[in-house]
XYZ file of C-alpha atoms in Angstrom:
630
model
C 0.000 0.000 0.000
C 1.344 3.443 -0.921
C 2.355 5.769 1.844
C 1.450 9.455 1.720
C 4.145 11.237 -0.216
C 6.505 12.940 2.177
C 6.775 16.196 0.252
C 2.956 16.472 0.068
C 3.171 17.158 -3.663
C -0.258 16.422 -5.134
C 1.104 16.349 -8.697
C 3.372 13.447 -7.778
C 0.446 11.516 -6.326
C -1.538 12.026 -9.520
C 1.356 10.951 -11.709
C 1.962 7.822 -9.655
C -1.667 6.854 -10.202
C -1.366 7.271 -13.974
C 2.003 5.700 -14.706
C 1.920 3.177 -17.575
C 2.656 -0.513 -16.842
C 5.247 -0.640 -19.616
C 8.998 -0.696 -19.964
C 10.820 2.600 -20.200
C 12.931 5.252 -18.514
C 11.899 7.508 -15.636
C 13.357 10.780 -14.379
C 12.923 12.330 -10.932
C 13.132 16.144 -10.758
C 13.391 18.636 -7.903
C 11.561 21.924 -7.407
C 13.961 23.679 -9.792
C 13.271 21.132 -12.561
C 16.772 19.743 -12.135
C 17.011 16.027 -12.790
C 17.781 14.098 -9.613
C 17.786 10.562 -10.937
C 17.276 8.609 -14.167
C 16.448 4.925 -14.071
C 15.117 2.151 -16.262
C 12.266 -0.252 -15.560
C 10.587 -3.308 -17.015
C 7.311 -1.935 -15.624
C 7.338 1.821 -15.057
C 4.227 1.788 -12.873
C 5.564 -0.817 -10.450
C 9.155 0.439 -10.364
C 8.483 4.144 -9.824
C 5.821 3.522 -7.179
C 8.300 1.404 -5.188
C 10.176 4.563 -4.208
C 7.086 5.763 -2.299
C 6.067 2.527 -0.580
C 6.437 1.468 3.044
C 7.805 -1.927 2.040
C 10.850 -0.347 0.410
C 14.097 -1.238 2.159
C 15.517 1.707 4.117
C 18.285 3.534 2.287
C 19.488 6.967 3.376
C 20.490 7.978 -0.147
C 17.084 7.101 -1.572
C 15.316 8.744 1.371
C 17.222 11.964 0.703
C 16.373 11.799 -2.986
C 12.669 11.058 -2.461
C 12.342 14.025 -0.106
C 13.423 16.325 -2.954
C 11.281 14.856 -5.732
C 8.695 17.273 -7.075
C 8.111 15.845 -10.540
C 8.289 12.533 -12.410
C 8.812 12.243 -16.157
C 8.740 8.968 -18.065
C 9.610 7.719 -21.550
C 7.876 4.521 -22.624
C 9.931 2.070 -24.711
C 9.109 -1.135 -26.544
C 11.680 -3.331 -24.829
C 14.048 -3.509 -21.893
C 17.089 -3.116 -24.136
C 15.737 0.160 -25.509
C 15.130 1.351 -21.960
C 18.670 0.398 -20.977
C 20.297 2.224 -23.871
C 18.068 5.265 -23.502
C 18.822 5.414 -19.789
C 22.559 5.534 -20.524
C 22.089 8.209 -23.163
C 20.102 10.453 -20.821
C 22.429 9.900 -17.892
C 25.386 10.826 -20.066
C 23.631 13.998 -21.191
C 22.218 15.226 -17.857
C 24.558 13.612 -15.289
C 21.963 13.465 -12.474
C 23.185 13.771 -8.908
C 21.790 10.487 -7.602
C 22.944 8.219 -10.454
C 26.089 7.393 -8.476
C 26.474 3.860 -9.859
C 26.874 5.146 -13.417
C 29.297 8.011 -12.799
C 32.335 5.749 -12.978
C 32.638 5.765 -16.773
C 29.593 3.552 -17.187
C 28.227 5.261 -20.303
C 28.017 2.936 -23.257
C 30.749 3.217 -25.898
C 30.555 3.868 -29.640
C 32.817 3.021 -32.548
C 33.707 6.202 -34.413
C 34.962 6.700 -37.945
C 36.613 10.101 -37.858
C 36.076 12.862 -40.387
C 39.669 13.139 -41.655
C 41.432 12.702 -45.015
C 42.642 9.333 -43.706
C 40.001 8.410 -41.090
C 40.746 6.474 -37.922
C 38.455 3.858 -36.364
C 38.409 3.567 -32.582
C 36.228 3.323 -29.465
C 34.909 6.447 -27.795
C 32.397 7.472 -25.170
C 32.312 11.066 -26.317
C 30.342 12.261 -29.341
C 31.692 15.307 -31.186
C 29.545 16.723 -33.987
C 32.379 17.306 -36.475
C 31.156 15.135 -39.332
C 32.479 11.899 -37.864
C 30.257 8.819 -38.005
C 29.275 7.022 -34.825
C 28.059 3.433 -34.518
C 26.486 2.050 -31.346
C 26.059 2.358 -28.448
C 27.224 -1.088 -27.377
C 26.176 -2.690 -24.090
C 28.635 -5.582 -24.310
C 32.005 -3.842 -24.254
C 34.041 -7.045 -24.367
C 32.468 -8.311 -27.567
C 32.597 -4.835 -29.062
C 36.360 -4.714 -28.565
C 36.689 -8.218 -30.023
C 34.706 -7.043 -33.040
C 36.862 -3.923 -33.403
C 39.957 -6.082 -33.211
C 38.489 -8.273 -35.922
C 37.948 -5.234 -38.127
C 41.580 -4.214 -37.635
C 42.680 -7.687 -38.636
C 40.601 -7.679 -41.812
C 41.140 -4.056 -42.824
C 44.432 -2.184 -42.732
C 43.133 0.811 -40.807
C 45.800 3.073 -39.341
C 46.117 2.988 -35.529
C 48.175 6.163 -35.002
C 46.730 9.462 -33.777
C 48.462 11.772 -36.240
C 46.581 14.243 -38.391
C 47.513 13.140 -41.904
C 46.762 15.177 -45.004
C 48.492 15.994 -48.285
C 50.646 18.703 -46.696
C 51.956 16.309 -44.005
C 52.757 13.713 -46.668
C 54.580 16.180 -48.928
C 56.739 17.493 -46.087
C 57.476 13.897 -44.932
C 56.757 14.803 -41.309
C 55.827 11.213 -40.360
C 57.558 7.916 -41.079
C 55.904 4.525 -41.405
C 55.726 2.570 -38.148
C 55.836 -1.096 -37.206
C 52.228 -1.624 -38.346
C 53.342 -1.062 -41.953
C 56.154 -3.587 -41.727
C 53.915 -6.299 -40.218
C 51.274 -5.591 -42.907
C 48.666 -4.068 -40.609
C 48.746 -0.650 -42.309
C 49.275 0.498 -45.899
C 51.340 3.535 -44.866
C 49.096 6.551 -45.566
C 51.547 8.718 -43.577
C 54.020 8.479 -46.485
C 51.369 8.513 -49.199
C 51.765 4.790 -49.959
C 47.971 4.544 -50.381
C 45.789 7.215 -51.991
C 42.927 8.939 -50.224
C 40.489 7.368 -52.698
C 41.728 3.834 -51.992
C 41.743 4.447 -48.243
C 38.246 5.967 -48.379
C 36.994 2.878 -50.226
C 38.362 0.652 -47.468
C 36.792 2.873 -44.795
C 33.492 2.652 -46.642
C 33.701 -1.142 -46.373
C 34.397 -0.789 -42.632
C 31.302 1.411 -42.306
C 29.239 -1.182 -44.149
C 30.391 -3.828 -41.694
C 29.530 -1.588 -38.763
C 26.079 -1.064 -40.269
C 25.566 -4.808 -40.433
C 25.899 -5.238 -44.211
C 28.366 -8.101 -43.981
C 26.935 -10.647 -46.408
C 29.416 -9.986 -49.214
C 32.334 -9.844 -46.781
C 31.438 -13.182 -45.182
C 31.107 -14.754 -48.610
C 34.578 -13.516 -49.559
C 36.076 -14.809 -46.305
C 34.396 -18.171 -46.829
C 36.028 -18.520 -50.247
C 39.394 -17.667 -48.740
C 38.893 -20.234 -45.976
C 38.097 -23.049 -48.427
C 41.010 -22.083 -50.645
C 43.403 -22.136 -47.684
C 42.063 -25.519 -46.604
C 42.490 -26.925 -50.126
C 46.091 -25.731 -50.101
C 46.503 -27.468 -46.722
C 47.029 -24.167 -44.896
C 44.881 -25.328 -42.010
C 46.141 -22.773 -39.493
C 45.311 -19.910 -41.837
C 41.895 -21.463 -42.555
C 41.197 -21.686 -38.813
C 42.131 -18.024 -38.375
C 39.755 -17.038 -41.154
C 37.026 -19.201 -39.612
C 37.509 -17.408 -36.292
C 37.263 -14.079 -38.044
C 33.978 -15.115 -39.638
C 32.621 -16.159 -36.248
C 33.655 -12.844 -34.724
C 32.016 -11.006 -37.597
C 28.760 -12.898 -37.015
C 28.912 -12.076 -33.299
C 29.422 -8.419 -34.114
C 26.524 -8.403 -36.570
C 24.156 -9.750 -33.913
C 25.217 -7.025 -31.474
C 24.066 -4.361 -33.924
C 20.380 -5.354 -33.692
C 19.539 -2.804 -31.055
C 16.071 -1.717 -32.194
C 15.398 -3.706 -35.331
C 17.263 -5.670 -37.954
C 17.962 -2.635 -40.136
C 20.526 -0.030 -39.146
C 18.813 2.780 -41.021
C 18.415 6.377 -39.913
C 14.736 7.053 -39.279
C 12.484 9.626 -37.667
C 9.204 8.351 -36.228
C 6.312 10.812 -36.069
C 3.120 10.316 -34.055
C 0.481 12.528 -32.494
C -2.164 12.308 -29.796
C -5.148 14.645 -29.844
C -7.950 15.669 -27.518
C -10.325 18.476 -28.231
C -8.346 21.485 -29.352
C -4.983 20.201 -28.115
C -2.425 17.802 -29.521
C 1.025 16.499 -28.706
C 3.410 15.486 -31.466
C 6.360 13.195 -30.756
C 9.457 12.470 -32.831
C 11.623 9.474 -32.009
C 15.042 9.745 -33.618
C 16.419 6.356 -34.633
C 20.036 6.479 -35.739
C 22.004 3.435 -36.819
C 19.279 1.184 -35.473
C 19.019 2.725 -32.003
C 16.793 5.302 -30.344
C 18.999 8.250 -29.464
C 16.343 10.631 -28.225
C 12.789 11.915 -28.242
C 11.365 15.351 -28.945
C 7.819 16.583 -28.524
C 5.832 19.654 -29.472
C 2.475 20.727 -28.064
C -0.075 22.146 -30.468
C -3.486 23.750 -30.198
C -6.032 25.038 -32.645
C -6.432 21.580 -34.194
C -10.138 21.088 -33.521
C -12.001 19.453 -36.426
C -8.777 18.774 -38.335
C -8.116 15.270 -39.645
C -5.184 13.400 -38.141
C -3.405 13.401 -41.512
C -3.610 17.213 -41.671
C -2.190 17.592 -38.177
C 0.660 15.165 -38.902
C 1.494 16.962 -42.126
C 1.666 20.365 -40.433
C 3.680 18.899 -37.600
C 6.112 17.353 -40.091
C 6.581 20.555 -42.034
C 7.051 22.673 -38.911
C 9.659 20.322 -37.505
C 11.804 20.016 -40.646
C 11.639 23.713 -41.428
C 14.558 24.373 -39.087
C 15.975 20.865 -38.716
C 19.333 20.126 -40.350
C 19.413 16.389 -39.710
C 17.092 14.683 -42.201
C 17.214 10.848 -42.144
C 16.845 8.332 -44.951
C 13.343 7.296 -43.862
C 10.454 8.987 -42.106
C 7.722 6.874 -40.482
C 4.220 8.300 -40.007
C 1.116 6.935 -38.287
C -1.104 7.975 -41.227
C -0.532 8.823 -44.868
C -0.451 12.539 -45.632
C -2.063 14.191 -48.606
C 1.019 15.926 -50.022
C 3.359 12.994 -49.509
C 5.158 13.264 -52.870
C 5.823 16.973 -52.387
C 7.127 16.475 -48.868
C 9.420 13.653 -50.028
C 10.843 15.867 -52.731
C 11.390 18.744 -50.297
C 13.109 16.551 -47.721
C 15.251 14.860 -50.393
C 16.519 18.230 -51.546
C 17.201 19.266 -47.963
C 19.115 16.033 -47.269
C 20.890 15.795 -50.611
C 19.788 12.166 -50.983
C 16.456 10.390 -51.416
C 14.076 10.397 -48.447
C 11.090 8.038 -48.241
C 7.925 8.396 -46.166
C 6.329 5.197 -44.874
C 3.227 4.271 -42.893
C 4.008 0.863 -41.318
C 0.954 -1.355 -40.856
C 2.349 -4.655 -39.555
C 5.514 -6.143 -38.071
C 8.275 -4.645 -35.957
C 8.059 -1.216 -37.600
C 4.365 -0.959 -36.717
C 5.276 -1.824 -33.111
C 7.760 1.046 -33.084
C 5.019 3.405 -34.269
C 2.680 2.119 -31.551
C 5.363 2.885 -28.967
C 5.768 6.373 -30.419
C 2.034 7.049 -30.350
C 1.695 5.815 -26.764
C 4.392 8.306 -25.737
C 2.480 11.117 -27.454
C -0.693 10.152 -25.581
C 1.122 9.940 -22.247
C 2.756 13.352 -22.764
C -0.577 14.926 -23.674
C -2.196 13.420 -20.573
C 0.724 14.689 -18.503
C 0.218 18.196 -19.904
C -3.488 18.012 -19.073
C -2.685 16.958 -15.495
C -0.330 19.898 -15.045
C -2.822 22.363 -16.488
C -5.637 20.974 -14.379
C -3.595 21.484 -11.237
C -2.793 25.031 -12.324
C -6.395 25.710 -13.342
C -5.378 26.393 -16.944
C -6.626 23.341 -18.808
C -10.271 22.825 -19.688
C -11.276 19.534 -21.338
C -13.087 19.795 -24.638
C -16.245 18.117 -23.305
C -16.488 20.671 -20.471
C -16.008 23.532 -22.934
C -18.721 22.078 -25.148
C -21.098 21.741 -22.185
C -20.483 25.344 -21.165
C -21.229 26.424 -24.725
C -24.333 24.247 -25.112
C -25.865 25.280 -21.778
C -24.772 28.925 -22.178
C -23.111 28.964 -18.775
C -21.164 32.004 -17.604
C -18.357 29.857 -16.183
C -17.079 26.442 -17.239
C -18.620 23.662 -15.094
C -15.351 22.231 -13.818
C -17.202 20.465 -10.990
C -20.543 18.805 -11.699
C -22.714 17.094 -9.085
C -25.530 14.823 -10.263
C -28.382 13.347 -8.148
C -30.611 10.319 -8.720
C -33.401 8.723 -6.658
C -33.899 4.966 -6.533
C -36.773 2.976 -5.001
C -39.008 0.031 -5.841
C -42.676 0.404 -4.863
C -41.636 2.962 -2.293
C -39.359 0.686 -0.290
C -35.776 1.449 0.697
C -35.719 4.835 -1.011
C -32.176 6.045 -1.540
C -30.382 8.774 -3.439
C -26.958 9.024 -5.007
C -24.683 11.932 -5.753
C -21.777 11.518 -8.163
C -19.084 14.097 -8.794
C -17.212 14.836 -12.015
C -14.289 17.244 -12.060
C -12.906 18.454 -15.360
C -14.868 15.794 -17.202
C -13.621 12.865 -15.071
C -15.383 11.016 -12.276
C -14.092 11.664 -8.776
C -15.296 8.605 -6.878
C -13.742 9.647 -3.592
C -16.426 12.358 -3.356
C -19.446 10.258 -4.296
C -22.198 10.325 -1.655
C -25.208 8.072 -0.950
C -28.284 9.004 1.067
C -31.023 7.062 2.839
C -34.285 8.945 2.461
C -35.463 9.697 5.998
C -38.443 12.078 5.871
C -40.431 10.656 2.953
C -42.975 7.830 3.097
C -43.721 5.977 -0.106
C -42.476 6.561 -3.664
C -42.300 10.366 -3.778
C -39.350 11.386 -5.974
C -40.133 15.100 -5.656
C -40.038 15.113 -1.873
C -36.988 12.848 -1.892
C -35.113 15.279 -4.155
C -35.990 18.187 -1.829
C -34.652 16.278 1.171
C -31.387 15.253 -0.500
C -30.644 18.686 -1.994
C -31.295 20.332 1.362
C -29.106 17.867 3.257
C -26.267 18.055 0.763
C -25.930 21.814 0.387
C -26.780 22.851 3.930
C -23.895 20.707 5.108
C -21.624 21.948 2.319
C -22.230 25.567 3.269
C -21.835 24.880 6.980
C -18.422 23.382 6.248
C -17.451 26.397 4.159
C -17.259 24.457 0.893
C -17.813 25.824 -2.591
C -20.871 25.197 -4.705
C -20.325 23.163 -7.881
C -20.246 24.684 -11.339
C -23.370 22.720 -12.306
C -26.019 20.634 -10.533
C -27.732 17.914 -12.586
C -30.977 16.235 -11.532
C -31.849 12.906 -13.098
C -35.465 13.630 -14.034
C -37.825 16.057 -15.705
C -39.563 19.309 -14.852
C -41.057 18.091 -11.579
C -37.774 16.827 -10.117
C -35.981 20.005 -11.231
C -38.637 22.252 -9.637
C -38.319 20.376 -6.360
C -34.535 20.807 -6.376
C -34.825 24.523 -7.158
C -37.366 24.920 -4.346
C -34.960 23.256 -1.915
C -32.115 25.572 -2.902
C -34.321 28.634 -2.632
C -35.532 27.638 0.841
C -31.966 26.991 1.869
C -30.960 30.449 0.670
C -33.723 32.113 2.681
C -33.337 30.103 5.867
C -29.564 30.196 6.407
C -29.293 33.436 8.347
C -25.933 32.581 9.907
C -24.233 32.535 6.529
C -22.264 35.764 6.702
C -20.191 35.109 3.614
C -22.144 36.990 0.921
C -20.107 35.354 -1.818
C -21.123 31.874 -0.679
C -24.734 32.970 -0.257
C -24.746 34.429 -3.751
C -23.209 31.280 -5.229
C -26.040 29.258 -3.684
C -28.617 31.261 -5.643
C -26.593 31.520 -8.865
C -25.485 27.889 -9.139
C -26.850 26.598 -12.464
C -29.123 23.575 -12.114
C -30.709 21.460 -14.844
C -32.832 18.333 -15.180
C -31.980 15.587 -17.668
C -34.904 13.404 -18.740
C -34.058 9.870 -19.838
C -36.609 9.227 -22.596
C -35.701 11.872 -25.171
C -32.542 13.209 -23.502
C -34.364 16.496 -22.979
C -32.788 19.145 -20.778
C -34.945 21.246 -18.436
C -33.830 24.677 -17.237
C -35.231 26.360 -14.149
C -36.162 29.541 -16.023
C -37.434 27.994 -19.284
C -40.834 26.319 -19.522
C -40.143 24.064 -22.493
C -37.403 21.394 -22.543
C -34.366 21.923 -24.745
C -32.305 19.436 -26.745
C -28.610 19.357 -27.515
C -27.042 18.070 -30.742
C -26.692 14.288 -30.597
C -23.031 14.553 -31.591
C -22.190 17.134 -28.906
C -19.468 16.008 -26.520
C -21.261 18.118 -23.901
C -24.365 15.927 -24.197
C -22.233 12.793 -24.053
C -20.652 14.056 -20.847
C -24.090 14.689 -19.318
C -25.230 11.198 -20.313
C -22.116 9.672 -18.785
C -22.681 11.556 -15.509
C -26.412 10.678 -15.392
C -25.726 6.989 -16.099
C -23.081 6.891 -13.391
C -25.464 8.454 -10.860
C -28.133 5.900 -11.784
C -25.670 3.018 -11.470
C -24.455 4.206 -8.085
C -28.011 4.651 -6.770
C -29.178 1.251 -8.028
C -26.153 -0.461 -6.489
C -26.812 1.107 -3.085
C -30.524 0.319 -3.290
C -29.819 -3.338 -4.047
C -27.441 -3.603 -1.107
C -30.044 -2.233 1.304
C -32.836 -4.377 -0.123
C -30.723 -7.522 0.046
C -29.724 -6.763 3.611
C -33.360 -6.189 4.607
C -34.718 -9.320 2.947
C -32.016 -11.490 4.454
C -32.542 -10.316 8.006
C -36.218 -9.373 8.294
C -37.571 -12.940 8.378
C -35.129 -14.016 11.086
C -35.888 -10.889 13.088
C -39.540 -12.018 13.300
C -38.579 -15.128 15.276
C -38.849 -14.858 19.041
C -35.455 -14.840 20.706
C -33.542 -13.990 17.498
C -32.146 -10.504 17.545
C -29.742 -8.809 15.135
C -26.681 -10.404 16.678
C -28.058 -13.947 16.533
C -29.481 -13.374 13.042
C -26.012 -12.369 11.882
C -24.460 -15.455 13.491
C -27.026 -17.717 11.814
C -26.492 -16.127 8.389
C -22.723 -16.435 8.731
C -23.069 -20.101 9.724
C -25.650 -21.213 7.151
C -25.199 -18.640 4.371
C -28.858 -17.652 3.927
C -32.347 -17.772 5.440
C -32.983 -20.966 3.456
C -29.869 -22.481 5.022
C -31.196 -21.679 8.475
C -34.598 -23.146 7.560
C -33.177 -26.540 6.563
C -30.551 -26.803 9.317
C -30.866 -29.666 11.822
C -31.916 -29.099 15.427
C -28.411 -29.969 16.625
C -26.776 -27.519 14.181
C -29.059 -24.722 15.361
C -28.542 -25.604 19.023
C -24.773 -25.361 18.661
C -25.154 -21.709 17.696
C -28.210 -20.309 19.528
C -29.027 -22.938 22.173
C -31.862 -25.450 22.624
C -34.738 -23.042 23.296
C -34.082 -20.642 20.414
C -33.413 -23.580 18.093
C -36.868 -24.956 18.951
C -38.422 -21.513 18.369
C -36.789 -21.307 14.935
C -38.035 -24.751 13.917
C -41.547 -23.929 15.192
C -41.577 -20.666 13.192
C -40.684 -22.272 9.886
C -43.129 -25.176 10.465
C -46.016 -22.761 11.108
C -44.994 -20.615 8.132
C -45.076 -23.698 5.883
C -48.529 -24.740 7.161
C -49.856 -21.238 6.723
């Protein structure tokens, strides 16, 4: 069970309740929005909530961190490996204070091909945007180094750190080293290999690092068989080992999918007039980051139009355009956009809309992140009083309310032939049910099936208590019923306004009279207003009407459920209560022992005696015998 959050931050409590049960990366932030900790999880919901649970093992470092947490941000991924790599990338970028276990050079390494006339190939943990090409990151450092060693054995890549260009070669500033004499380097320092030849070899190295090793393996296989035919078994074994190392390396490159292609993944989530667009940047087969942009003014636009505008806005200033762009839907001007992006990139760019397979799963992951970010934005705005859901806006518009009905309270009466009359009150805030504030009422002052009198009693009880406690009136009161039920509710509010003389707060007193109240009839979904004689109707497609229907149905469900509980309780106990010597306590004991009144009826004399004694057992048997005769 969760403990109350120590810093009393309501936003954290809300976020903990809405965390997704998926793999991903989470970030804890302090009051200054500084990242305190970045971690990975197989299940974000379970892992993040553990930090705020009583059952967590005591740890002074974690206790100190939790006391400073004011915000939680998550990134959902499609697998644990993606979460692991993304965690390392973010830790390397932000260097959070409480990620102590990863500060000791635990960022994942890359293999870099430098941007030089005669490029070098080596391992690095630092990315410099100077035109060099980076491959990775790699989680298995040992196998990565074996693979790099294999590349050095196959290709004669220079291992020195000199800057070599035509001027250095002409002036003979550098002499060939031992690598040249043992045939591990072709001597670019003395111009013994041209830049074109060296660049061709480096291009082959890049192809291997990208996973395109089929032709290379085929060539090595031919060499192995030739060496074996010539009885050079040691050489053949060395080539075989190289092939095995190459296969191991190729498998390590499958970080996100089987293709090491640069891609941008675009997805959006929309609600009402707001949208969130997300771009996942996949480079060399790995997710290296995520960007998102919030948009508004998108009401009534098709998803394809929103995606197209999002795409154009993003690439207007972007310099890095990948080979492929994945979209959740096809856009109208796809050919034009492809041409524009191809010109910007200098090479062809294709737009795809994956429907099945691994690529479709990546798009699903992207879209789920967009939805989660949009929900997160809504939560923040709700807490700040800035965000208004579309359905609430629509209801304000349809009912012509002066203020948006952020809080709506709806009442319903339930009875069958006048017995066990009850009422329910459900609460919706910002278009969402708030079950912690639901209330149920037993009707006390009304005899028989009188819905009008029952409504007057419940409205009076509810709002007299609310005002006595200094609470605020809701933005809208909804009565499940027609003109008669609404008139009774309005009469109760008016009487309450006149009779509460002790209410010195004029603002509260005024809000009692000005609170909008409507009736919603079930049959034709007609809406009754207190100051309009004829019922009104809302458009069937209105999200405001749908919200009212949802609230009314929830109030009816809650009332029916409570009524059934009371009726069941009464029918189970009333018959036993009629038996001499059986009070409420003994009736409860009998029901617990035999499960029902029927169970008590068919119990043996000895079974009854063991619970209530000989005399009462005889009385029970006599009662049921007489009832059967009668």
